[in-house]
Coordinates of C-alpha atoms and ligand atoms in Angstrom, one line a residue:
X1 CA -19.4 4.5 9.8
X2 CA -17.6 7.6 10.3
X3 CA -17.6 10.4 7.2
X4 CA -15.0 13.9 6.5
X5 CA -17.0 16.9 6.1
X6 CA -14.5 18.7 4.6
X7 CA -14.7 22.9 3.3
X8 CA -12.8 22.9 0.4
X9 CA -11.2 26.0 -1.1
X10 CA -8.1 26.4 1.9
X11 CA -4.4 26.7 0.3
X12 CA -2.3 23.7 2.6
X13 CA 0.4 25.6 4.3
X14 CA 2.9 24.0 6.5
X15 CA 4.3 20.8 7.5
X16 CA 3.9 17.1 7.3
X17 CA 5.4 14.3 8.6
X18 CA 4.9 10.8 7.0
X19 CA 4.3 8.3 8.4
X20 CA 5.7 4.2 8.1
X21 CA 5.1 2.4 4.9
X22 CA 1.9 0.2 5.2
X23 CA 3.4 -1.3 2.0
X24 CA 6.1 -2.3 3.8
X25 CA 5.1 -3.2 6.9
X26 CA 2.5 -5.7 6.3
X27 CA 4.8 -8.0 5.0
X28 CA 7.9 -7.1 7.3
X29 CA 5.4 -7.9 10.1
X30 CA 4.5 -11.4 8.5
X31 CA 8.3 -12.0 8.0
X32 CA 8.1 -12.2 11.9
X33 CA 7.0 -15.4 11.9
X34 CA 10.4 -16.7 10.4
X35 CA 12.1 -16.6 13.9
X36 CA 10.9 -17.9 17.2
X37 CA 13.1 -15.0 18.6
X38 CA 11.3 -11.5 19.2
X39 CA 11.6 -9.0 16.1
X40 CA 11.3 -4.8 17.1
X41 CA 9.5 -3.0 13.9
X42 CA 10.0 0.4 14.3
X43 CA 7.8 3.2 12.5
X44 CA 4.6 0.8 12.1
X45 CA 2.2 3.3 11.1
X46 CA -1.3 3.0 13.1
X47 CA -3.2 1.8 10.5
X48 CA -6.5 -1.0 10.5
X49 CA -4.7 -2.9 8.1
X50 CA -1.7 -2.7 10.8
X51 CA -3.5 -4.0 13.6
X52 CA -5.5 -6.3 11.7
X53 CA -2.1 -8.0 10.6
X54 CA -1.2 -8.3 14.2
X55 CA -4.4 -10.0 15.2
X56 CA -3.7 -12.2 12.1
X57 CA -0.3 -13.1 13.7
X58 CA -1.5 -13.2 17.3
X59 CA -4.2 -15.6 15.8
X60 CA -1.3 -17.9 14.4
X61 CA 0.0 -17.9 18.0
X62 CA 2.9 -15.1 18.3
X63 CA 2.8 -12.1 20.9
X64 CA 2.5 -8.6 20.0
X65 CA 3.1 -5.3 21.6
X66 CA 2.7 -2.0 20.6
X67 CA 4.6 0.8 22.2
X68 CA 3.7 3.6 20.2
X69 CA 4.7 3.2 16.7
X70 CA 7.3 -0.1 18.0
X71 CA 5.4 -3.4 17.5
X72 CA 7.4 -6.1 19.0
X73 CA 6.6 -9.9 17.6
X74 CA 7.4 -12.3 19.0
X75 CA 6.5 -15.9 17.4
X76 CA 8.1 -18.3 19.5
X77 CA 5.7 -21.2 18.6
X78 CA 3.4 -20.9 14.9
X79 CA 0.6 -22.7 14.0
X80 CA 0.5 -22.5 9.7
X81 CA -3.5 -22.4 10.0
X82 CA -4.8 -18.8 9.8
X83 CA -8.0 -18.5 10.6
X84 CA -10.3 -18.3 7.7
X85 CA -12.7 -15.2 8.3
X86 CA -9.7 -13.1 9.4
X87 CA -7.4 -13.5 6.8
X88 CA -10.1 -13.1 3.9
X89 CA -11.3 -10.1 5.2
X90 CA -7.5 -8.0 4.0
X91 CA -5.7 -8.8 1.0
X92 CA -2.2 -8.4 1.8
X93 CA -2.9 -11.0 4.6
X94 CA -1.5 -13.7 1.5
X95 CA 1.5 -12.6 2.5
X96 CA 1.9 -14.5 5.6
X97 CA 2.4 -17.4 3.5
X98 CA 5.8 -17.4 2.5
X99 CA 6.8 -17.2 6.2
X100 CA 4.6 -20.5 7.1
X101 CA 5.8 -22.1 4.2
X102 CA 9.5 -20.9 5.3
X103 CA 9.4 -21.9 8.9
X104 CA 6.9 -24.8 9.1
X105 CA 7.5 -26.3 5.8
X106 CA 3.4 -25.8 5.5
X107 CA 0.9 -22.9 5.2
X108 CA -3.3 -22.8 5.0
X109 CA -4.0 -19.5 3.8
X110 CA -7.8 -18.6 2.9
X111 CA -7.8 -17.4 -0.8
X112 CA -7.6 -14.0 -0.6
X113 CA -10.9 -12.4 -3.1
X114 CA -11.4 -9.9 -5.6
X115 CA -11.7 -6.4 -4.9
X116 CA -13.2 -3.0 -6.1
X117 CA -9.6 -2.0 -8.0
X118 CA -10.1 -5.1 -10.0
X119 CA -9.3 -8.8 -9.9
X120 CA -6.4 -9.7 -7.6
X121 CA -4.9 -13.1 -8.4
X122 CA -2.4 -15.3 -6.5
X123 CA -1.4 -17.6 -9.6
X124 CA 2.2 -15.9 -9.2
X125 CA 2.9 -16.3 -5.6
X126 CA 1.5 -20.4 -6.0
X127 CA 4.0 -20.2 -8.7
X128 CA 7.0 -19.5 -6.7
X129 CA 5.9 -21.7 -4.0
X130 CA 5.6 -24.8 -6.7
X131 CA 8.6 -23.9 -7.8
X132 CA 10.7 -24.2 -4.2
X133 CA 9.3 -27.7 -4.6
X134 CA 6.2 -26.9 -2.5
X135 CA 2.8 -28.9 -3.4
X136 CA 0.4 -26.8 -3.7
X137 CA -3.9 -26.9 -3.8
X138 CA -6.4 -24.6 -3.8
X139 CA -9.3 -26.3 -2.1
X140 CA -12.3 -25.2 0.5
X141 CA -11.5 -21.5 -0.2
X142 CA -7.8 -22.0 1.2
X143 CA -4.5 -22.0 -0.3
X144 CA -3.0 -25.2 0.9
X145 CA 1.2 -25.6 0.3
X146 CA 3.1 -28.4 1.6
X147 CA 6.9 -29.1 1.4
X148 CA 8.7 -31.9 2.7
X149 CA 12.0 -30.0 1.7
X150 CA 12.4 -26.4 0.3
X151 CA 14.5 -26.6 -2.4
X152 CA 16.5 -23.2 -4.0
X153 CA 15.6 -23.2 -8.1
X154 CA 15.4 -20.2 -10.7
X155 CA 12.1 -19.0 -10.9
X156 CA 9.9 -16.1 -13.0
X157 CA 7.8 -13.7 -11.4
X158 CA 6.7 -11.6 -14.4
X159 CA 3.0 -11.8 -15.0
X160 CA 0.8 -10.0 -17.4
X161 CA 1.1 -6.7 -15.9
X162 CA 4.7 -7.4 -14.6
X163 CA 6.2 -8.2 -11.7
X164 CA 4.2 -9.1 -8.3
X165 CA 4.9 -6.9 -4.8
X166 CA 3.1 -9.6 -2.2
X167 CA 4.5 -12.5 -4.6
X168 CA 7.9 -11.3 -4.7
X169 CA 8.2 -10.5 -0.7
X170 CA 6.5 -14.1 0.0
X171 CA 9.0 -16.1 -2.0
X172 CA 12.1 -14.2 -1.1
X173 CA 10.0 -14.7 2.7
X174 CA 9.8 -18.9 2.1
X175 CA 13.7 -19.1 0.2
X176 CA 15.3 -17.4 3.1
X177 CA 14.8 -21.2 4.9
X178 CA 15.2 -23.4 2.0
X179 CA 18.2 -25.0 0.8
X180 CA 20.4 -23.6 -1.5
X181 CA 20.5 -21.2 -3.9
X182 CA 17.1 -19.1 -5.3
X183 CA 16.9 -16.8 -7.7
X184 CA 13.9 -15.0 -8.4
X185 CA 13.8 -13.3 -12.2
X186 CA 11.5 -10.5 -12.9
X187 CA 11.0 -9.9 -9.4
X188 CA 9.4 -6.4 -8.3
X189 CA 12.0 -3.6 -8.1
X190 CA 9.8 -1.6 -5.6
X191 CA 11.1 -0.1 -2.3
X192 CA 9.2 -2.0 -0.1
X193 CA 10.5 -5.1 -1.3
X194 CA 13.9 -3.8 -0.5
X195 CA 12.8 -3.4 3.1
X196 CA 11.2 -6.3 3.4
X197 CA 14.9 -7.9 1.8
X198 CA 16.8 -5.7 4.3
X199 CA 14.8 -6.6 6.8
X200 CA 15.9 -10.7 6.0
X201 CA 19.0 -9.4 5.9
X202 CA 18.9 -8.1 9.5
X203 CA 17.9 -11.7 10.7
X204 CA 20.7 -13.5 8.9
X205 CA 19.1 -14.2 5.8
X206 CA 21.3 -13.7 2.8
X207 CA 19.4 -11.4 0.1
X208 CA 21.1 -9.8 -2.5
X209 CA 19.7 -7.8 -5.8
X210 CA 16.4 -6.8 -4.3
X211 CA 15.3 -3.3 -5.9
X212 CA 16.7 -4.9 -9.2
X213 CA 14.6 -7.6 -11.2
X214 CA 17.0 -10.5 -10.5
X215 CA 16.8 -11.5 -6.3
X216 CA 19.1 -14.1 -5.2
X217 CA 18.2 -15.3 -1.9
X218 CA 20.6 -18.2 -0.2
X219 CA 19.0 -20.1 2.0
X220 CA 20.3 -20.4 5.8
X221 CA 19.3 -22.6 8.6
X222 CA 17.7 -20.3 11.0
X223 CA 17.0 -16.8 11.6
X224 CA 17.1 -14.9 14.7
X225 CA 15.1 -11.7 15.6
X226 CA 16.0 -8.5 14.5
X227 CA 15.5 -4.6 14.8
X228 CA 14.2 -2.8 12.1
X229 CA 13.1 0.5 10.9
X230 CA 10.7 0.8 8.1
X231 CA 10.9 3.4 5.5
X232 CA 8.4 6.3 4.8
X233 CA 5.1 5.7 2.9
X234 CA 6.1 6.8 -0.3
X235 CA 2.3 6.7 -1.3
X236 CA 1.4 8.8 1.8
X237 CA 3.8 11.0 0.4
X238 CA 2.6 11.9 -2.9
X239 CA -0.9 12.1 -1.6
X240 CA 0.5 15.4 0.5
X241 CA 2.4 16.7 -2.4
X242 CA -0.8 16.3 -4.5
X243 CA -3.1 17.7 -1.9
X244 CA -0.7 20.9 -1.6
X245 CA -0.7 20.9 -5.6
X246 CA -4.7 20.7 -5.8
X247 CA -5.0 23.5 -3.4
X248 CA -2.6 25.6 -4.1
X249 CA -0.9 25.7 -1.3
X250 CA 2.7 25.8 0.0
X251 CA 3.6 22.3 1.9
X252 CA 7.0 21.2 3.8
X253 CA 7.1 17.0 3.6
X254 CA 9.0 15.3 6.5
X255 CA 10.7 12.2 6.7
X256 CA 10.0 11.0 3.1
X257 CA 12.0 9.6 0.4
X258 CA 12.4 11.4 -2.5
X259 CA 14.4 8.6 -4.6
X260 CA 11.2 6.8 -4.0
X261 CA 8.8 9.7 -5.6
X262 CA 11.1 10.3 -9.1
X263 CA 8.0 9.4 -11.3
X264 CA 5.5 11.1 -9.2
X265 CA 7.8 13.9 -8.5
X266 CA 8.6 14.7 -12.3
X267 CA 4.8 14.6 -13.3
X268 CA 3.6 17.2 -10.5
X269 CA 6.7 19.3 -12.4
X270 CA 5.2 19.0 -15.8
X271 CA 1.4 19.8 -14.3
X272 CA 3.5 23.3 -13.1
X273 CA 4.0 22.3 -9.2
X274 CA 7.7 23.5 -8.2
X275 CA 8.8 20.8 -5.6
X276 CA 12.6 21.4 -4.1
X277 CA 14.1 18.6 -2.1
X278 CA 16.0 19.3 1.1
X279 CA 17.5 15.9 2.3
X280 CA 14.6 13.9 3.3
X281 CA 12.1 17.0 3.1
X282 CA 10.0 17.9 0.0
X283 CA 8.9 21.7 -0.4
X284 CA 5.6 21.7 -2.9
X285 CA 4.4 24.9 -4.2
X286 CA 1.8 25.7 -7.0
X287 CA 1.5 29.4 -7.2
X288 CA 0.1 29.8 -11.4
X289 CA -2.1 27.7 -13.2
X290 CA -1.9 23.6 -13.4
X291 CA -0.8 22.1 -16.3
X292 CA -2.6 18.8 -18.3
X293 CA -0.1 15.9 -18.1
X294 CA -1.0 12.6 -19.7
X295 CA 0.1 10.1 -17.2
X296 CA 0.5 5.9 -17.5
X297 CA 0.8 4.0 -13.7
X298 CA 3.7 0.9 -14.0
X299 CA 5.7 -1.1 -11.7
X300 CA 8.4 0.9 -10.0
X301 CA 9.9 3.2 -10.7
X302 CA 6.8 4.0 -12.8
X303 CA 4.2 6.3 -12.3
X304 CA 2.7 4.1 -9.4
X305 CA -0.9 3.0 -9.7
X306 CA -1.6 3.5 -5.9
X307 CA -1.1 7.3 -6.8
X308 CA -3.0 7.2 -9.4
X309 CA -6.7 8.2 -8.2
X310 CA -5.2 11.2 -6.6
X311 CA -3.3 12.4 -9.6
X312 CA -6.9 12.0 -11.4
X313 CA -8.2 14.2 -9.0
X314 CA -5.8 16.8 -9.7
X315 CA -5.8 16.5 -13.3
X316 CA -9.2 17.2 -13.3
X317 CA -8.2 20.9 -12.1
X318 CA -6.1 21.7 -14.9
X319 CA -7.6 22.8 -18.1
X320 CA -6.8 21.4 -20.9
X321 CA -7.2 17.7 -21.7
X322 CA -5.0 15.0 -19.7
X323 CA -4.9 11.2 -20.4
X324 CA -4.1 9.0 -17.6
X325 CA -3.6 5.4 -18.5
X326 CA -3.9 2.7 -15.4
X327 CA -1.8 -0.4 -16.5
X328 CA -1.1 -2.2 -13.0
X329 CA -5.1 -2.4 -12.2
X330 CA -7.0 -1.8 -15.2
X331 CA -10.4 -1.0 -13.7
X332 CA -9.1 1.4 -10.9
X333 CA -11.4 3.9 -11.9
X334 CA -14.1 3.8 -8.7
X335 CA -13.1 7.6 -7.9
X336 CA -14.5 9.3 -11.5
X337 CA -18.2 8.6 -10.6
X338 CA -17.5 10.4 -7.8
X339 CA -15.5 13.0 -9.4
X340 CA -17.7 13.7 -11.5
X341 CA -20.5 14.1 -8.3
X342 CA -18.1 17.3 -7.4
X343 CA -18.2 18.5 -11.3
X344 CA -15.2 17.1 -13.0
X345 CA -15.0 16.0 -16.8
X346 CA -13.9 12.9 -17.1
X347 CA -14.7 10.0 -19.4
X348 CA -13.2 6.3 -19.4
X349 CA -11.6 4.4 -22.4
X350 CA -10.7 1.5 -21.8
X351 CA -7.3 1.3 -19.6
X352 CA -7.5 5.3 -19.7
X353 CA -9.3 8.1 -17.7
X354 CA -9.7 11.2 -20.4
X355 CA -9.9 14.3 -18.2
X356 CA -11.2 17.5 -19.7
X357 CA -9.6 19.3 -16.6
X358 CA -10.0 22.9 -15.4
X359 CA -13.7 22.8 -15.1
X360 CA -14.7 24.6 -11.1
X361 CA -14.9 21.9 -8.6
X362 CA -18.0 22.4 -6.0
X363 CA -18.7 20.4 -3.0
X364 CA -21.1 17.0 -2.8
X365 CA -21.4 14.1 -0.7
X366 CA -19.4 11.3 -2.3
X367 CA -18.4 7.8 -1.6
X368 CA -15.6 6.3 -1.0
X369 CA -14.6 2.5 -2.7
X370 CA -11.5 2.1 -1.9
X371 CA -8.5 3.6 0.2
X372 CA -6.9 5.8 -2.4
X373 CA -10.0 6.5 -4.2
X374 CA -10.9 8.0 -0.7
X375 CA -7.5 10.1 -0.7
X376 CA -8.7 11.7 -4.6
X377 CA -11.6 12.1 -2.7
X378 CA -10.3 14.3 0.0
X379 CA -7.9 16.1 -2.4
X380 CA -10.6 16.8 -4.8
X381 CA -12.8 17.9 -1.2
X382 CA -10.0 19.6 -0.6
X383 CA -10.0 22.0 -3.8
X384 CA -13.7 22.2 -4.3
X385 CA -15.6 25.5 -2.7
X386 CA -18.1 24.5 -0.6
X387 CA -18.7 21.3 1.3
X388 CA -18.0 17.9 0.6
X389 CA -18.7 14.7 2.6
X390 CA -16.7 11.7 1.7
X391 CA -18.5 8.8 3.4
X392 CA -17.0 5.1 4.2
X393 CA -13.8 6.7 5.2
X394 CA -12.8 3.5 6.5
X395 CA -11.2 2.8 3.8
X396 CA -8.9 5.4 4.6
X397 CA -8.2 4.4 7.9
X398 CA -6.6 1.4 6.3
X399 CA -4.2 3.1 4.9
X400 CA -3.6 7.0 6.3
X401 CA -2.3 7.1 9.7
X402 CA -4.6 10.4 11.5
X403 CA -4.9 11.8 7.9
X404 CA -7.4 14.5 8.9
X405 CA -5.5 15.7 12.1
X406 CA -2.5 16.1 9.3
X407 CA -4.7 18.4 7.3
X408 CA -6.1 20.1 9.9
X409 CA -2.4 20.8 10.7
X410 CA -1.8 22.5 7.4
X411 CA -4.9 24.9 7.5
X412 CA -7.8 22.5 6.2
X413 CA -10.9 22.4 7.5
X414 CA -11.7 18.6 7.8
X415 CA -13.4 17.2 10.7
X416 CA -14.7 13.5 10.9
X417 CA -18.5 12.9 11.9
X418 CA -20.5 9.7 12.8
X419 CA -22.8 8.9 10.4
X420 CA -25.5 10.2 12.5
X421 CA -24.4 13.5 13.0
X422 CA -25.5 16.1 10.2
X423 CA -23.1 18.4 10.3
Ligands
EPU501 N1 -0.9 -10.3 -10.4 C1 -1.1 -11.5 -11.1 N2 -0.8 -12.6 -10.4 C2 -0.4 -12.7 -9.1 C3 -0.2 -11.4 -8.5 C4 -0.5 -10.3 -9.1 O1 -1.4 -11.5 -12.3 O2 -0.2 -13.7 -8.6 C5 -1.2 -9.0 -11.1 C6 -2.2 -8.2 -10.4 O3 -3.5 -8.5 -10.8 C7 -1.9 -6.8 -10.9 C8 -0.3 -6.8 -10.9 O4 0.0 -8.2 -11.0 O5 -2.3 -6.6 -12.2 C9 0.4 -6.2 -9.7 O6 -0.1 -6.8 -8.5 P1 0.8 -7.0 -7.2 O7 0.8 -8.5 -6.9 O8 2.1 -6.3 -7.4 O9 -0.1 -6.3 -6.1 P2 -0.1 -6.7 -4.6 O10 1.3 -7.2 -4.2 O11 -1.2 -7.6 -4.3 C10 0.7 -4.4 -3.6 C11 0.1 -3.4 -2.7 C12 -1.0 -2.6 -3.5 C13 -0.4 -2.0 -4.8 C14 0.3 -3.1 -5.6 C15 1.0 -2.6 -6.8 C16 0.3 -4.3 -0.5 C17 -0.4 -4.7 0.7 N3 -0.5 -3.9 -1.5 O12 -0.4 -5.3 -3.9 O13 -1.4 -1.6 -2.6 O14 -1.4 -1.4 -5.5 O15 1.2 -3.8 -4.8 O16 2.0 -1.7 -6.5 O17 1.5 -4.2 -0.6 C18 -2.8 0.1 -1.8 O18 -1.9 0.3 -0.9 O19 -3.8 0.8 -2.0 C19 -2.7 -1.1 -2.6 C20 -3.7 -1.6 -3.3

């Protein structure tokens, strides 16, 4: 298991480029499987979870090929069986699915479990799928759905803590090859369910209103393969602005979308960053002192909750008090333990993290839980003086396409060791 040893206390200076959504391409790759014509995905970051989805589809029978960041699918014939072990072992395998469901009419998913941000249920996504007219069981560990016809009906997606991303993208997914008219109400608004939606879209499906919480998806009779481009990781995005914020630093961000980072954007503003947009650049500069902020995560185009860990670790450098409230995942809170390992104040209440910031970060080994708990542990790393070692970094390489050679790039020194190695 590889680790970062990371000096912290280097100003980021320079530019970035981001990389593919991961968000976005998961399910764009699973909507493959809606066509037995070859789709091009252009801008699939090289991520595990990326190639881990490809074995997942090359396991249900279609070829891939990776040229660079191009993956080419191509699912001429599908079987709607995944295989058990694989899809259990990565969450956003459920969303493979919808496109079963979709093209064969019948899907055996394993349940996907828990994980360390909290409980992940599917009760939404089954939901949808009843409500196409789909039977569905959950039985042996396997979501089992079974349609004889797919049938377009009006359908809610809003669930305690709103909308679903995965549920949203699997239904439009399945609807695109029923018949007749489905509209999904309180569907997710974010961006990368407008790419999966354009995506549809560019192999004849007919997908209006995604990005807005009423979807209407018309059902056709067949897609056919497609090109597609998909849009920059708006989360990888805000990790960079926040690193550059933590360290003080000075940081040009490529090929990102800032309509996708309003809510992010405006609270590094009110902590005292100065971010300028040029086009599809971001400029992020700290120069004085950080500011406390109190900060809530919601669905788009709220603060989102996978930016939340790293906006904690920030916080945590700016004196005063700051409140940050998590209301997607409500016990994302694995990073303050080992926050607190590097010296920040920070209690939890309930939904909220209560941050009495300011106090000197110094270096530690930590561990990481999860994949953005790693990135507020690499930020905080990042900002501490001395050394820190952030261990089980794999769970960043789900996630961060080469994030260490990108920091290196700006200035930092971060090198990766095996587990062996001392350092
Ligand atoms: N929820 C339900 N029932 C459902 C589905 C979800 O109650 O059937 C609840 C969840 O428990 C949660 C909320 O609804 O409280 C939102 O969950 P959502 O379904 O939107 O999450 P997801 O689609 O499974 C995606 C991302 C997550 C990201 C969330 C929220 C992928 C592969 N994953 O998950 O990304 O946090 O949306 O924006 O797209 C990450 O990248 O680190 C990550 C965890």
């Amino acid at each position: 298991m590889d680790s970062f040893l990371i000096r912290g206390g280097v100003p980021l200076r320079g530019d970035v480029a981001i990389s593919g959504g991961k968000n976005a391409a998961l399910p764009i790759m699973a909507a493959a499987l809606l066509t037995d014509e070859p789709c091009v995905i252009r801008g699939v970051p090289d991520l595990s979870d990326t190639r881990f989805m490809a074995d997942i589809l090359k396991s249900l029978g279609a070829e891939t090929k990776w040229e660079g960041e191009t993956l080419t699918i191509h699912a001429r014939k599908v079987r709607g069986y995944a295989d058990y072990e694989l899809v259990r072992r990565m969450r956003g395998s459920i969303c493979i699915a919808g496109p079963l469901l979709g093209r064969l009419r019948k899907a055996r998913v394993s349940l996907p479990g828990g994980c360390v941000i909290g409980a992940r249920p599917i009760n939404l996504h089954l939901k949808g799928f009843e409500a196409l007219g789909a039977e569905v069981r959950v039985e042996e560990g396997y979501v089992k759905a079974s349609a004889r016809a797919l049938k377009g009906a009006t359908l809610f997606l809003g669930g305690r803590a709103g909308s679903t991303v995965l549920g949203t993208a699997n239904v439009m997914m399945a609807a695109a090859l029923a018949d007749g008219v489905t509209i999904i109400e309180s569907a997710a608004c974010e961006p990368e369910v407008v790419d999966v939606a354009a995506f549809l879209n560019e192999m004849g499906a007919n997908v209006s209103g995604a990005g807005s919480p009423t979807i209407t998806v018309t059902g056709v009779e067949k897609l056919h393969g497609a090109e597609h481009q998909i849009i920059p990781d708006r989360i990888e995005a805000a990790t960079f602005a926040i690193a550059a914020a933590a360290t003080g630093g000075d940081v040009t961000i490529r090929n990102a979308r800032p309509d996708h980072l309003r809510a992010v954007l405006d609270k590094l503003n009110e902590a005292g960053v100065a971010v300028a947009e040029r086009g599809a650049c971001l400029v992020v500069r700290r120069a004085g002192t950080l500011k406390a902020s109190d900060v809530t995560t919601l669905p788009y185009a709220g603060f989102p909750t996978d930016a939340q860990a790293q906006m904690t670790a920030l916080l945590a450098l700016a004196p005063g008090i700051s409140i940050v409230t998590e209301r997607v995942f409500e016990s994302r809170f694995m990073h303050v333990s080992e926050l607190a390992r590097l010296g920040a104040d920070i209690e939890i209440e309930g939904p909220s993290a209560i941050i009495k910031g300011g106090r000197p970060l110094s270096g530690a080994p930590v561990m990481a839980s999860d994949l953005r708990a790693s990135a507020a542990l690499v930020i905080a790393g990042l900002a501490a003086r001395g050394v820190t070692r952030v261990n089980r970094i794999y769970h960043l390489d789900r996630g961060y396409e080469k994030m260490d050679a990108k920091l290196r790039k700006l200035g930092a020194e971060i090198r990766r060791v095996r587990n062996a190695e001392r350092g």
